[in-house]
PDB file of N, CA and C in Angstrom:
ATOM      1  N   UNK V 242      -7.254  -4.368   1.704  1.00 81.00           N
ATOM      2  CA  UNK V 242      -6.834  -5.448   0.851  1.00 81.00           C
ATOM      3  C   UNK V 242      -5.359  -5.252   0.544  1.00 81.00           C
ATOM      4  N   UNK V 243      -4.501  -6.160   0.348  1.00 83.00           N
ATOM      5  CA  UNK V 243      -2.960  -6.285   0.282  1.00 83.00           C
ATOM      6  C   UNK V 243      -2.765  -7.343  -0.480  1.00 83.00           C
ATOM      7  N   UNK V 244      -2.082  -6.914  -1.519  1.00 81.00           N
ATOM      8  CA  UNK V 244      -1.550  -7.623  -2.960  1.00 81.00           C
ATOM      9  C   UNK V 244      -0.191  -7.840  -2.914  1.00 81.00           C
ATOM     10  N   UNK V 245       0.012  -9.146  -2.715  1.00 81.00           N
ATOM     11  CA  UNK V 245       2.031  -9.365  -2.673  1.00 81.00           C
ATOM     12  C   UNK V 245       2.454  -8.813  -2.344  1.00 81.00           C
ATOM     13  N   UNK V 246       2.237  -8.692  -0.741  1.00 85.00           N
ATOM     14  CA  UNK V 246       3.450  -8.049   0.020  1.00 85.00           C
ATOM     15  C   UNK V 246       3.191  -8.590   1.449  1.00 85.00           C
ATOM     16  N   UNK V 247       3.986  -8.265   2.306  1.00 91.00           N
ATOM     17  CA  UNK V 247       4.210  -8.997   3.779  1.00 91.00           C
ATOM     18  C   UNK V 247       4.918  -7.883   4.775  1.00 91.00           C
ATOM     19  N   UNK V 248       3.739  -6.687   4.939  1.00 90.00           N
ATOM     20  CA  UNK V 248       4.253  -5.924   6.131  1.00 90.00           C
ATOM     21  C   UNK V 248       4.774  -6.128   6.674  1.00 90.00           C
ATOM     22  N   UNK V 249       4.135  -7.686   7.918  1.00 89.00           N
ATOM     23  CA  UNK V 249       4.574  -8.069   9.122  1.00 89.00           C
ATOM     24  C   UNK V 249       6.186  -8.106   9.182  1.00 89.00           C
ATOM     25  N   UNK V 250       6.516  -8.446   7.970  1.00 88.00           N
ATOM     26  CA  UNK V 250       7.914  -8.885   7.707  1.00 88.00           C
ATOM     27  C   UNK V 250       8.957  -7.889   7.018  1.00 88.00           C
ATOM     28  N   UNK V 251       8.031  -7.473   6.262  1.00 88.00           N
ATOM     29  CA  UNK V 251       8.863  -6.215   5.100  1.00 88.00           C
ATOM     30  C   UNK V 251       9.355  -5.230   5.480  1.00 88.00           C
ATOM     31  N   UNK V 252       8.377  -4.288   6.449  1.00 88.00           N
ATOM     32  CA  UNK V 252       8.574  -3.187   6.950  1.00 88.00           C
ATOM     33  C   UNK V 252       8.712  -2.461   8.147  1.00 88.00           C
ATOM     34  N   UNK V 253       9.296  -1.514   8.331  1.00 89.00           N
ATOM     35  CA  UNK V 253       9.408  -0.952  10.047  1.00 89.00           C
ATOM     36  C   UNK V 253       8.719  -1.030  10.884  1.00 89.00           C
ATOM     37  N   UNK V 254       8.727  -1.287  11.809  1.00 91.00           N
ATOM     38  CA  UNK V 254       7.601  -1.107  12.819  1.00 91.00           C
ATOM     39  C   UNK V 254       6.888  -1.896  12.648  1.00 91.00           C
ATOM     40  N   UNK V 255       7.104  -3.641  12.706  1.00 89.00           N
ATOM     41  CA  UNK V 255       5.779  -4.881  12.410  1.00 89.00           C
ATOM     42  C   UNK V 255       4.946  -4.930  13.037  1.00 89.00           C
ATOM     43  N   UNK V 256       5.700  -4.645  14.391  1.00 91.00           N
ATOM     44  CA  UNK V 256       4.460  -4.535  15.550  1.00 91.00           C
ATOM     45  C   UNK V 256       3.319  -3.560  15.446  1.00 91.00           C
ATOM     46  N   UNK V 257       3.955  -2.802  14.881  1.00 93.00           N
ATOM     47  CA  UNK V 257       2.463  -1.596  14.803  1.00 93.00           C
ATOM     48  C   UNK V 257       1.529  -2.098  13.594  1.00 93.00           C
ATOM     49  N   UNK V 258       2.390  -2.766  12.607  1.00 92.00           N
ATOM     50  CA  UNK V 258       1.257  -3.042  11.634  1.00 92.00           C
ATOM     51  C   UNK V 258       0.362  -4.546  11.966  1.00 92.00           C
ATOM     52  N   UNK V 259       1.097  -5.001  12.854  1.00 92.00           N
ATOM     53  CA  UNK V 259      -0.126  -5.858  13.464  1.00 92.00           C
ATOM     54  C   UNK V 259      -0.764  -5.058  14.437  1.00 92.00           C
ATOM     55  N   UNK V 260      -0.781  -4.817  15.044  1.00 94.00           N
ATOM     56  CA  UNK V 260      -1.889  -4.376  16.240  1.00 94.00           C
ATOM     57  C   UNK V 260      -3.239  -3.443  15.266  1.00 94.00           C
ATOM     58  N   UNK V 261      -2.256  -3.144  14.362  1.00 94.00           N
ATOM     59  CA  UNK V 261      -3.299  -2.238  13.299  1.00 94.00           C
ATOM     60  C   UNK V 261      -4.013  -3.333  12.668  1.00 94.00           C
ATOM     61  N   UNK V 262      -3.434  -4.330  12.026  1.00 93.00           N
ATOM     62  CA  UNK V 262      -4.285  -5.134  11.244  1.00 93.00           C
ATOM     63  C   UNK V 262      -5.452  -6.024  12.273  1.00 93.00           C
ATOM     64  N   UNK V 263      -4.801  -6.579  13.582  1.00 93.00           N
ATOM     65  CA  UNK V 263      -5.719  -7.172  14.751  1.00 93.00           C
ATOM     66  C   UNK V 263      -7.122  -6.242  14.587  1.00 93.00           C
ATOM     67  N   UNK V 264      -7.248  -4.784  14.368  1.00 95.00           N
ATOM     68  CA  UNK V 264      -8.418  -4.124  14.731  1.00 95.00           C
ATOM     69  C   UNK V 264      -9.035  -4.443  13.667  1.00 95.00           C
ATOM     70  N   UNK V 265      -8.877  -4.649  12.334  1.00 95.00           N
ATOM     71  CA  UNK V 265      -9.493  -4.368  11.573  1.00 95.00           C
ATOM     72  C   UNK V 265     -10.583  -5.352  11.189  1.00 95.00           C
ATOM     73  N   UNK V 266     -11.954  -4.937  10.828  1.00 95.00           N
ATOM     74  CA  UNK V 266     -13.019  -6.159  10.702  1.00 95.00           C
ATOM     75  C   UNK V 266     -12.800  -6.975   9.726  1.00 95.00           C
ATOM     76  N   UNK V 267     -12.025  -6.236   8.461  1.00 93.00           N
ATOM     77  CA  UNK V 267     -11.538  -7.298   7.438  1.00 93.00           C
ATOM     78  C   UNK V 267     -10.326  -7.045   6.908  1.00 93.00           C
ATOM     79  N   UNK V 268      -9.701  -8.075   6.592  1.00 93.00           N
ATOM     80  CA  UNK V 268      -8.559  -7.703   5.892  1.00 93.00           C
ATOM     81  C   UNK V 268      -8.085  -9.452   4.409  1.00 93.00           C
ATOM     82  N   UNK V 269      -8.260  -9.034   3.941  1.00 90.00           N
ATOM     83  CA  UNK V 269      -8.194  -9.617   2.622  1.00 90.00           C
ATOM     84  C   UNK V 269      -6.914  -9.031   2.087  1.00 90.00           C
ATOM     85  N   UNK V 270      -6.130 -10.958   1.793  1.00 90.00           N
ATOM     86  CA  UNK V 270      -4.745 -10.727   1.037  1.00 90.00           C
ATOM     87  C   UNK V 270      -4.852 -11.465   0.045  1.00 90.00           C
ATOM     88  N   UNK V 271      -4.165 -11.109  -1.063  1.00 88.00           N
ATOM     89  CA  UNK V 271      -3.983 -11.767  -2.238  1.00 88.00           C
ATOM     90  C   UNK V 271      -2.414 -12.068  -3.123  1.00 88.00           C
ATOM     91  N   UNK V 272      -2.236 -12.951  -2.428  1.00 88.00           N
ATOM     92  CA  UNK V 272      -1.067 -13.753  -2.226  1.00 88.00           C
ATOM     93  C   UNK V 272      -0.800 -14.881  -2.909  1.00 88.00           C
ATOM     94  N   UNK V 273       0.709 -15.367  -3.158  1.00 88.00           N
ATOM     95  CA  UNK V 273       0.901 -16.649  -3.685  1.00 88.00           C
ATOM     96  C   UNK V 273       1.488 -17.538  -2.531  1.00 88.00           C
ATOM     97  N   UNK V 274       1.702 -16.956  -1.426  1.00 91.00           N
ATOM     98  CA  UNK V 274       2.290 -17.572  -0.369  1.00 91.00           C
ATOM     99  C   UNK V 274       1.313 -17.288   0.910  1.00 91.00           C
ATOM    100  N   UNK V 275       1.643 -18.437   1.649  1.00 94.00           N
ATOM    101  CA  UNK V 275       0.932 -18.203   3.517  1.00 94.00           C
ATOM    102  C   UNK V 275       2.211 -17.369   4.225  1.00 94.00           C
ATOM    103  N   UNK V 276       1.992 -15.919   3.902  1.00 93.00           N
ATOM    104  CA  UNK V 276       3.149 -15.322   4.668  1.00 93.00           C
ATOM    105  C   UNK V 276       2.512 -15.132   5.792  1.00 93.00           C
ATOM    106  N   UNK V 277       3.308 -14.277   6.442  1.00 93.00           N
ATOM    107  CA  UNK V 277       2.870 -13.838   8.281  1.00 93.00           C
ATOM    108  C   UNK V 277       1.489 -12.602   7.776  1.00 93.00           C
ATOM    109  N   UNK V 278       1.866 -11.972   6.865  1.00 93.00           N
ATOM    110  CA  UNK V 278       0.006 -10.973   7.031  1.00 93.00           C
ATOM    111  C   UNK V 278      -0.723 -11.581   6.818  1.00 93.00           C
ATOM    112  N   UNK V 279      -0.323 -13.112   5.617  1.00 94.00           N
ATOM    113  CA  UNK V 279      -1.766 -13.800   4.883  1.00 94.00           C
ATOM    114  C   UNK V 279      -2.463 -14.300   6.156  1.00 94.00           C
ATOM    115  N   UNK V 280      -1.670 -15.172   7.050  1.00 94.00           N
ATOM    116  CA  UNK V 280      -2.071 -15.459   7.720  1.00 94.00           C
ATOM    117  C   UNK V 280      -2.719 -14.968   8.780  1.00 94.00           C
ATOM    118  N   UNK V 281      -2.606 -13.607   9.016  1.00 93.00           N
ATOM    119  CA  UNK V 281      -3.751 -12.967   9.810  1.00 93.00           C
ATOM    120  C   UNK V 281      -4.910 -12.338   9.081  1.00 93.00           C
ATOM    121  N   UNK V 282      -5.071 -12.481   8.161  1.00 95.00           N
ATOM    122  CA  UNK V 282      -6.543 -12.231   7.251  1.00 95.00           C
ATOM    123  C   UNK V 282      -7.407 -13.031   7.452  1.00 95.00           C
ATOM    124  N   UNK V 283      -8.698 -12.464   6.558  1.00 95.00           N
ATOM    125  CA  UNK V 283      -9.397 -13.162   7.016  1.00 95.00           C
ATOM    126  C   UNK V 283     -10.012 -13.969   6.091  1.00 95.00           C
ATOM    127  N   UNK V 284      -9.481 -13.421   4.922  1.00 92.00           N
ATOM    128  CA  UNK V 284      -9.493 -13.804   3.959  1.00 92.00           C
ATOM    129  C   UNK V 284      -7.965 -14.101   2.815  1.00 92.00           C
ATOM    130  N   UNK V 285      -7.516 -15.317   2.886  1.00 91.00           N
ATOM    131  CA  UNK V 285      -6.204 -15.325   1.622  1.00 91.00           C
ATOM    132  C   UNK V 285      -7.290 -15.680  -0.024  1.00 91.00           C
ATOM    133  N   UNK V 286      -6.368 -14.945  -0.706  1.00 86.00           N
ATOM    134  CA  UNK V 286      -7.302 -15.357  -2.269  1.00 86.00           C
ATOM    135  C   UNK V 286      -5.899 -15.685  -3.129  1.00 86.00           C
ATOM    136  N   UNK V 287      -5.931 -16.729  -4.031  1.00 86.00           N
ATOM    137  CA  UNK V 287      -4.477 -16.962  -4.788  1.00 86.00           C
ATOM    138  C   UNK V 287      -4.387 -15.556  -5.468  1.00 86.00           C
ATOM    139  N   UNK V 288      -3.046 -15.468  -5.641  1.00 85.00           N
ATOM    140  CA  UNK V 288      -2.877 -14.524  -6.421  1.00 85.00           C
ATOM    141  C   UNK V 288      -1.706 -15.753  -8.102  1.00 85.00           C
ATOM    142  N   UNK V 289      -1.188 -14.894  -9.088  1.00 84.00           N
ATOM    143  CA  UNK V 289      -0.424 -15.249  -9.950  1.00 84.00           C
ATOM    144  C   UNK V 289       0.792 -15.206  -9.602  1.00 84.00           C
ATOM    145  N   UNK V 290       1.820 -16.040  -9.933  1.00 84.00           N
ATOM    146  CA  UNK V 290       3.373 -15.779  -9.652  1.00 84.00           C
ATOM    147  C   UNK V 290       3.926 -14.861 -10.726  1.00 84.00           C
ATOM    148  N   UNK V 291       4.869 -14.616 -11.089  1.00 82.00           N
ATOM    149  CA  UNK V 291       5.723 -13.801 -11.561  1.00 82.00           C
ATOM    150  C   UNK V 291       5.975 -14.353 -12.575  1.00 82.00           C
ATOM    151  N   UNK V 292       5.913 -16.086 -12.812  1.00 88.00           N
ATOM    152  CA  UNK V 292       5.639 -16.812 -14.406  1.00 88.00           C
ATOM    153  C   UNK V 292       4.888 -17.033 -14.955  1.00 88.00           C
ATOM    154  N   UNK V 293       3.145 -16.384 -14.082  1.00 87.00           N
ATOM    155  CA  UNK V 293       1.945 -16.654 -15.110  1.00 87.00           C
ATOM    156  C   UNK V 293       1.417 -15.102 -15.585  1.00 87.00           C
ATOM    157  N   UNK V 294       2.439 -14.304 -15.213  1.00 84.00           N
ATOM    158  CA  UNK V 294       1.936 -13.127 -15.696  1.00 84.00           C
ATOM    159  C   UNK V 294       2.858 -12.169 -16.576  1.00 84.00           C
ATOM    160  N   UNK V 295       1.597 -11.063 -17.095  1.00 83.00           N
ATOM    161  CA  UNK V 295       3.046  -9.666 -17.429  1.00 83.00           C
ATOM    162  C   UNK V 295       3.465  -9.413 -16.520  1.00 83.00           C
ATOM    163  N   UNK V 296       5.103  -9.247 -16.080  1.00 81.00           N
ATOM    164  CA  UNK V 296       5.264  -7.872 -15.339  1.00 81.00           C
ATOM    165  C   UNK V 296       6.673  -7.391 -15.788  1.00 81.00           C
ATOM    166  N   UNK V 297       6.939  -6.592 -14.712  1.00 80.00           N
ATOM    167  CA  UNK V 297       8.074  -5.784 -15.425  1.00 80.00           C
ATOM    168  C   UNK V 297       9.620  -6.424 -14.850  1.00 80.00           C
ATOM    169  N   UNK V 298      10.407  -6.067 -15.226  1.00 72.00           N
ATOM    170  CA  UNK V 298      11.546  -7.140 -14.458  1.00 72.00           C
ATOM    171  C   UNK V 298      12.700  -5.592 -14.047  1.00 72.00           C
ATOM    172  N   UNK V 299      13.572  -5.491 -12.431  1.00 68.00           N
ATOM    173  CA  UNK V 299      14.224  -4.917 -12.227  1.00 68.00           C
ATOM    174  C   UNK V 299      16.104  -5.656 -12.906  1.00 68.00           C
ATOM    175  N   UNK V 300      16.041  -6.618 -13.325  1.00 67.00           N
ATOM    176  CA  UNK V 300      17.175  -7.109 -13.552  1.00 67.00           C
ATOM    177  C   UNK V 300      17.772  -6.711 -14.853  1.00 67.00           C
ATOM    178  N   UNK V 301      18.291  -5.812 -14.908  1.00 67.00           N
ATOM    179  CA  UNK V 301      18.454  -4.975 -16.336  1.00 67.00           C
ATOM    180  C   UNK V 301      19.577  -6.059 -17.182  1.00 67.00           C
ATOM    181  N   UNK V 302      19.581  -6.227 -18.640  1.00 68.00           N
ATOM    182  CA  UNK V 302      19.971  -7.083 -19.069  1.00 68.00           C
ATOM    183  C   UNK V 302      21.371  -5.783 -20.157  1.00 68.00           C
ATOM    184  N   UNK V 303      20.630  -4.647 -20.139  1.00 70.00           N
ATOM    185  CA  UNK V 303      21.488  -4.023 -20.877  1.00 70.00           C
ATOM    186  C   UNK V 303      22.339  -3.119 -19.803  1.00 70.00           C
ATOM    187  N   UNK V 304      22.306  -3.677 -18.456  1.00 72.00           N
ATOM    188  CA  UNK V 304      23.333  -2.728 -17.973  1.00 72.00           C
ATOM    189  C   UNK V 304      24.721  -2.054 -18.481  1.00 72.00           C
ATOM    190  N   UNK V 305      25.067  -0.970 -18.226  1.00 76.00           N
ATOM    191  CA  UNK V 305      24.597   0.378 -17.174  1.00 76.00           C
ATOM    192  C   UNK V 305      23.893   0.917 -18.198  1.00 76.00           C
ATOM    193  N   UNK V 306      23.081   0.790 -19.030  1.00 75.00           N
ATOM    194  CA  UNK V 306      22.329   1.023 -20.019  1.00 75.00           C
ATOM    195  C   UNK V 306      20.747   0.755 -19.320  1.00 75.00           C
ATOM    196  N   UNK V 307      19.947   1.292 -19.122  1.00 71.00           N
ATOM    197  CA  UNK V 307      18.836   1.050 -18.787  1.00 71.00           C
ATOM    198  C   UNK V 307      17.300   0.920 -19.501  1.00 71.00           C
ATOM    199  N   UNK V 308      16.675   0.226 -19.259  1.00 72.00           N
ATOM    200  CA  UNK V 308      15.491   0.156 -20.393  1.00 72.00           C
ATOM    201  C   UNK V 308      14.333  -0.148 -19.285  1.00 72.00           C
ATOM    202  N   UNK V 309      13.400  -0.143 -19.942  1.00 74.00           N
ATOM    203  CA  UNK V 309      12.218  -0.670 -18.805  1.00 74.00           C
ATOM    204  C   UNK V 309      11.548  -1.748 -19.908  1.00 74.00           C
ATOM    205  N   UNK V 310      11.541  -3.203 -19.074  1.00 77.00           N
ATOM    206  CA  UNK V 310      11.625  -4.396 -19.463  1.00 77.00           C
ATOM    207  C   UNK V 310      10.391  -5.022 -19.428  1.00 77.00           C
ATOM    208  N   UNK V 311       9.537  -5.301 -20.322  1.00 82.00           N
ATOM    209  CA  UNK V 311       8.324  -5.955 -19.897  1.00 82.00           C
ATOM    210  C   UNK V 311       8.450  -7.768 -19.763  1.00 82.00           C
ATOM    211  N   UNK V 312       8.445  -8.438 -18.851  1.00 83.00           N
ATOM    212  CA  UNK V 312       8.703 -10.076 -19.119  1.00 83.00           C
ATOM    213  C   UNK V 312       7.115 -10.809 -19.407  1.00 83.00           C
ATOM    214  N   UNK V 313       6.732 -11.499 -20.669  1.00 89.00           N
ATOM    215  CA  UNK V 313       5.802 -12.215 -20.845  1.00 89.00           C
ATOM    216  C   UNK V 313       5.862 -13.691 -19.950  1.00 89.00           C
ATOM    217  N   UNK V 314       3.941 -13.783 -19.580  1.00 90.00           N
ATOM    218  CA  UNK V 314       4.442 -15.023 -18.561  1.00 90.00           C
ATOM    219  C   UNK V 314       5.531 -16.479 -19.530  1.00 90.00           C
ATOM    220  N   UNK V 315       5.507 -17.247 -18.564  1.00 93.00           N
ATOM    221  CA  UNK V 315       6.249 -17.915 -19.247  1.00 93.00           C
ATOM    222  C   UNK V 315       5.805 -20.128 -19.178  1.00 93.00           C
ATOM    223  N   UNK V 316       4.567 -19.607 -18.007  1.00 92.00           N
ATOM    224  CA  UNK V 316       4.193 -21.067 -17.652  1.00 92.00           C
ATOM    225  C   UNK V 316       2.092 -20.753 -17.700  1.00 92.00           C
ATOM    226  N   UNK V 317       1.537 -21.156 -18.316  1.00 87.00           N
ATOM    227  CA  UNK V 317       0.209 -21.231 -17.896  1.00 87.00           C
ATOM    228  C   UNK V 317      -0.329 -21.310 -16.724  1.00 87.00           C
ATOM    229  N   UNK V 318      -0.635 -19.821 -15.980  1.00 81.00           N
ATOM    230  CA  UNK V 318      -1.565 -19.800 -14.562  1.00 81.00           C
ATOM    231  C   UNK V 318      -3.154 -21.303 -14.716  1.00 81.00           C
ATOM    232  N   UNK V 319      -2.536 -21.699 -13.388  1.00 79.00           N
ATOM    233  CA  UNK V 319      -3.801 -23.348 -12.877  1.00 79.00           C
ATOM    234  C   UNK V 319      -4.980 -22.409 -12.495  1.00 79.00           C
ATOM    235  N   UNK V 320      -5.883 -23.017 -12.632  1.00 76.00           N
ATOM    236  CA  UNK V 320      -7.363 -22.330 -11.931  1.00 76.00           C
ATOM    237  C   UNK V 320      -7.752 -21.098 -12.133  1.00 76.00           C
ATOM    238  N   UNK V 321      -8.461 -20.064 -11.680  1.00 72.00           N
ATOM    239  CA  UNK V 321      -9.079 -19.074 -11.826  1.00 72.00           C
ATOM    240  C   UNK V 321      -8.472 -18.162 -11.025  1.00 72.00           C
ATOM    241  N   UNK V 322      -6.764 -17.538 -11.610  1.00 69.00           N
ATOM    242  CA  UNK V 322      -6.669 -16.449 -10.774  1.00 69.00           C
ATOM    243  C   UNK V 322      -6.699 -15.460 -11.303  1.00 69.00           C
ATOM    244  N   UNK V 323      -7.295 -14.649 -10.433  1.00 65.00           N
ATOM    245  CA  UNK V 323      -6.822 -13.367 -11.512  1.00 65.00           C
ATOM    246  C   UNK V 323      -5.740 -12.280 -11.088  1.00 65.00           C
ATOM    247  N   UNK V 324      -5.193 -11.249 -12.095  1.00 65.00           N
ATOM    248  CA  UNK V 324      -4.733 -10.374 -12.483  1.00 65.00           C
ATOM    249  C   UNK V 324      -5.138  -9.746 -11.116  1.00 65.00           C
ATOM    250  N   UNK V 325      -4.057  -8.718  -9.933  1.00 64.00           N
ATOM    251  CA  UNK V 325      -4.064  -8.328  -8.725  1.00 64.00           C
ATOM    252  C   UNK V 325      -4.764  -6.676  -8.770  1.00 64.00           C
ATOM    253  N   UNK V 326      -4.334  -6.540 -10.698  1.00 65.00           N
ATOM    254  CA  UNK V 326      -5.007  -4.793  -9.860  1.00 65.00           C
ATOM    255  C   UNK V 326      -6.751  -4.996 -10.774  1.00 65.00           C
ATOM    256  N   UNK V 327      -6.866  -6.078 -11.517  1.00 68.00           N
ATOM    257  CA  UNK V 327      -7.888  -6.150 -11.998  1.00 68.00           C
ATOM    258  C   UNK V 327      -9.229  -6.515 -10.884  1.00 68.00           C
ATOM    259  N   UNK V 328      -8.672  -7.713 -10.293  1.00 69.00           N
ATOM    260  CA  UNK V 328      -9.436  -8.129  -9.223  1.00 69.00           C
ATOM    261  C   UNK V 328      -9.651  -6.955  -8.337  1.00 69.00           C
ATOM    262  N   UNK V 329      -8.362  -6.596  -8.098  1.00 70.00           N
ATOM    263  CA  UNK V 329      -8.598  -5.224  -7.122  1.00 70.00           C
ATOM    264  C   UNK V 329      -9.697  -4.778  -7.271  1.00 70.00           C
ATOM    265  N   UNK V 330      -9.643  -3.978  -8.517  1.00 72.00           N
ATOM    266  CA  UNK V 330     -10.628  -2.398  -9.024  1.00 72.00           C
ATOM    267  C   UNK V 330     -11.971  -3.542  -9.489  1.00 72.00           C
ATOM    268  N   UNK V 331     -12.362  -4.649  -9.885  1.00 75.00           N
ATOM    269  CA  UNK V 331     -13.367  -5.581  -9.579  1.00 75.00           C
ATOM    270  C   UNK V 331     -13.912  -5.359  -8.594  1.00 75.00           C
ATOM    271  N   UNK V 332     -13.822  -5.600  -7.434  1.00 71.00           N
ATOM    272  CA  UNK V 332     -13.791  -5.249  -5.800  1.00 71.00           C
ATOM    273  C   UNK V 332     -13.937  -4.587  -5.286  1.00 71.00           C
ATOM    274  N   UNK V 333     -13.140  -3.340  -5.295  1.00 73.00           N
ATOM    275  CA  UNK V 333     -13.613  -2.010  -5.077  1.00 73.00           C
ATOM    276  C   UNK V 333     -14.739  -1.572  -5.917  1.00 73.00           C
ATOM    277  N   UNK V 334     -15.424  -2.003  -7.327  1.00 77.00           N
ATOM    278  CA  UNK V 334     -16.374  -1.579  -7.420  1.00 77.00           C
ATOM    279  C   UNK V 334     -17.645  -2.197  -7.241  1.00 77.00           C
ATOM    280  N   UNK V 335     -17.610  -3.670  -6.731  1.00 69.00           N
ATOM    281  CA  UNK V 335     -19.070  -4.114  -5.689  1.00 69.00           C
ATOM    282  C   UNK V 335     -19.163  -4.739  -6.756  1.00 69.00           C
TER     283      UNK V 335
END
């Protein structure tokens, strides 16, 4: 399972991480976009954007001063998505 991110594209060696993902009997992404891995799953599930949720923000506002920033969402998530590591560990436990 792969939560917001896009091997095919992101990282070294794409080719190897497709031929790896081609074998696999399942592969389930949870995504806000049809990137190049979603699209070889076999499963896409929505995931939340970055305005319907907590997360943390790298754009430091007190630079060269550093803090670790929590951003509250800022738009009401549509439909039933959920939370990526909740669903996760949901999942992994059956």
């Amino acid at each position: 399972m792969l939560g917001n991110c896009n091997p095919l594209r992101s990282y070294a060696d794409t080719a190897a991480y497709e031929r790896a993902f081609s074998k696999l009997d399942l592969l389930v992404t949870v995504e806000i976009a049809m990137t190049e891995t979603a699209a070889l799953s076999h499963y896409v599930l929505p995931a939340k954007s970055a305005f319907e949720k907590w997360d943390t923000t790298f754009f430091q506002r007190a630079y060269p001063e550093y803090y670790f920033h929590m951003r509250p969402p800022v738009v009401e998530a549509e439909g039933r998505r959920p939370r990526n590591p909740a669903f996760m560990w949901d999942w992994l436990k059956g």
